[in-house]
C-alpha atoms as a printed R data frame, in Angstrom:
   type eleno elety resid chain resno        x       y       z
1  ATOM     1    CA   MET     A     1  -75.004 114.145 -16.759
2  ATOM     2    CA   ILE     A     2  -78.418 113.294 -15.121
3  ATOM     3    CA   PHE     A     3  -77.036 114.089 -11.896
4  ATOM     4    CA   LYS     A     4  -75.441 117.410 -12.873
5  ATOM     5    CA   ALA     A     5  -79.032 118.322 -14.200
6  ATOM     6    CA   LEU     A     6  -80.473 117.860 -10.905
7  ATOM     7    CA   ALA     A     7  -77.916 119.455  -8.966
8  ATOM     8    CA   ASN     A     8  -79.103 122.730  -9.669
9  ATOM     9    CA   ASP     A     9  -82.341 123.639  -7.232
10 ATOM    10    CA   THR     A    10  -84.420 125.470 -10.018
11 ATOM    11    CA   ARG     A    11  -83.887 122.422 -12.583
12 ATOM    12    CA   LEU     A    12  -84.763 120.265  -9.684
13 ATOM    13    CA   GLN     A    13  -87.924 122.221  -8.740
14 ATOM    14    CA   MET     A    14  -88.829 122.264 -12.571
15 ATOM    15    CA   MET     A    15  -88.930 118.381 -12.240
16 ATOM    16    CA   LEU     A    16  -91.038 118.580  -9.293
17 ATOM    17    CA   TRP     A    17  -93.429 120.700 -10.630
18 ATOM    18    CA   LEU     A    18  -94.070 118.719 -14.000
19 ATOM    19    CA   LYS     A    19  -94.309 115.889 -11.914
20 ATOM    20    CA   GLU     A    20  -97.995 117.152 -11.035
21 ATOM    21    CA   PRO     A    21  -98.844 119.758 -13.855
22 ATOM    22    CA   GLU     A    22 -101.979 120.165 -13.154
23 ATOM    23    CA   VAL     A    23 -101.540 121.279  -9.649
24 ATOM    24    CA   ASN     A    24  -98.382 123.223 -10.200
25 ATOM    25    CA   PHE     A    25  -99.500 124.948 -13.509
26 ATOM    26    CA   PRO     A    26 -103.242 125.781 -12.651
27 ATOM    27    CA   SER     A    27 -103.417 128.544 -15.579
28 ATOM    28    CA   ALA     A    28 -102.082 125.998 -18.380
29 ATOM    29    CA   VAL     A    29 -104.070 123.629 -19.826
30 ATOM    30    CA   PRO     A    30 -101.852 120.467 -20.044
31 ATOM    31    CA   LEU     A    31 -101.659 118.596 -23.392
32 ATOM    32    CA   THR     A    32 -103.987 115.700 -24.094
33 ATOM    33    CA   SER     A    33 -104.053 112.548 -25.610
34 ATOM    34    CA   GLU     A    34 -105.204 114.275 -29.036
35 ATOM    35    CA   HIS     A    35 -101.730 115.602 -28.858
36 ATOM    36    CA   HIS     A    36 -100.203 112.392 -28.201
37 ATOM    37    CA   PHE     A    37  -97.890 114.244 -25.446
38 ATOM    38    CA   GLU     A    38 -100.277 114.145 -22.168
39 ATOM    39    CA   GLY     A    39  -99.192 116.563 -19.408
40 ATOM    40    CA   GLY     A    40  -97.055 118.740 -21.389
41 ATOM    41    CA   ILE     A    41  -96.800 122.284 -20.329
42 ATOM    42    CA   CYS     A    42  -95.667 125.217 -22.483
43 ATOM    43    CA   VAL     A    43  -92.141 126.670 -21.874
44 ATOM    44    CA   GLY     A    44  -93.836 130.212 -21.088
45 ATOM    45    CA   LYS     A    45  -95.675 128.873 -18.392
46 ATOM    46    CA   ILE     A    46  -92.495 127.102 -16.910
47 ATOM    47    CA   GLN     A    47  -90.710 130.290 -17.302
48 ATOM    48    CA   GLU     A    48  -93.364 132.686 -15.610
49 ATOM    49    CA   LYS     A    49  -93.173 130.092 -12.596
50 ATOM    50    CA   THR     A    50  -89.491 130.215 -12.351
51 ATOM    51    CA   GLY     A    51  -89.242 133.885 -12.567
52 ATOM    52    CA   LEU     A    52  -86.141 133.788 -14.483
53 ATOM    53    CA   SER     A    53  -85.379 134.846 -18.271
54 ATOM    54    CA   GLN     A    54  -86.692 133.039 -21.065
55 ATOM    55    CA   SER     A    55  -83.321 132.304 -22.081
56 ATOM    56    CA   THR     A    56  -82.138 130.901 -18.851
57 ATOM    57    CA   THR     A    57  -85.423 128.689 -18.471
58 ATOM    58    CA   SER     A    58  -84.661 127.547 -21.826
59 ATOM    59    CA   GLN     A    59  -81.192 126.504 -21.154
60 ATOM    60    CA   TYR     A    60  -82.315 124.675 -17.745
61 ATOM    61    CA   LEU     A    61  -84.821 123.206 -19.770
62 ATOM    62    CA   SER     A    62  -82.550 122.116 -22.528
63 ATOM    63    CA   LEU     A    63  -80.144 120.342 -20.118
64 ATOM    64    CA   LEU     A    64  -82.749 118.472 -18.447
65 ATOM    65    CA   GLN     A    65  -84.042 117.228 -21.738
66 ATOM    66    CA   ARG     A    66  -80.528 116.206 -23.007
67 ATOM    67    CA   SER     A    67  -79.873 114.257 -19.817
68 ATOM    68    CA   GLY     A    68  -83.251 112.269 -20.755
69 ATOM    69    CA   LEU     A    69  -84.753 113.619 -17.674
70 ATOM    70    CA   LEU     A    70  -87.619 115.841 -19.759
71 ATOM    71    CA   GLU     A    71  -89.154 114.981 -23.094
72 ATOM    72    CA   ALA     A    72  -90.189 117.892 -25.401
73 ATOM    73    CA   ARG     A    73  -92.748 118.533 -28.339
74 ATOM    74    CA   ARG     A    74  -93.134 121.396 -30.672
75 ATOM    75    CA   ILE     A    75  -96.739 121.885 -31.594
76 ATOM    76    CA   GLY     A    76  -97.234 125.068 -33.860
77 ATOM    77    CA   GLN     A    77  -94.793 128.004 -32.549
78 ATOM    78    CA   TRP     A    78  -94.727 126.463 -28.997
79 ATOM    79    CA   THR     A    79  -92.461 124.086 -27.071
80 ATOM    80    CA   TYR     A    80  -94.146 121.756 -24.354
81 ATOM    81    CA   TYR     A    81  -91.965 119.332 -21.831
82 ATOM    82    CA   ARG     A    82  -93.156 116.746 -19.645
83 ATOM    83    CA   ARG     A    83  -91.010 114.383 -17.566
84 ATOM    84    CA   SER     A    84  -89.609 111.100 -19.063
85 ATOM    85    CA   GLU     A    85  -91.182 108.698 -16.544
86 ATOM    86    CA   GLU     A    86  -89.179 106.010 -18.115
87 ATOM    87    CA   THR     A    87  -85.836 107.525 -17.282
88 ATOM    88    CA   LEU     A    88  -87.033 108.437 -14.061
89 ATOM    89    CA   GLN     A    89  -87.849 104.789 -13.150
90 ATOM    90    CA   ARG     A    90  -84.456 103.482 -14.663
91 ATOM    91    CA   LEU     A    91  -82.579 106.073 -12.443
92 ATOM    92    CA   SER     A    92  -84.726 105.013  -9.499
93 ATOM    93    CA   GLU     A    93  -83.788 101.285 -10.185
94 ATOM    94    CA   TYR     A    94  -80.107 102.277 -10.463
95 ATOM    95    CA   ILE     A    95  -80.150 103.996  -7.251
96 ATOM    96    CA   GLY     A    96  -81.516 101.180  -5.791
97 ATOM    97    CA   LYS     A    97  -79.359  98.697  -6.750
98 ATOM    98    CA   GLU     A    98  -76.112 100.629  -6.780
99 ATOM    99    CA   LEU     A    99  -75.905 103.050  -4.326
């Protein structure tokens, strides 16, 4: 499922943007340690950057989350996403060993 999630250019771009949220979402305030979800970016800011509809953006983020590449946290009425660095590290190790 991971490779399917990354096969779409926009979903791959989302992953790249979330690698450096402070650079790629300068108008957003990434969550801090106070929220126990550092680097999280609100779905609305991600949707703005993609230029896609809210429903398409949410579907893309949901697929990335189900594949384990993103983590999500709901805070109040907003949902925030960040990369799952643990999953990405395991994927990198798998590729390095198996491919």
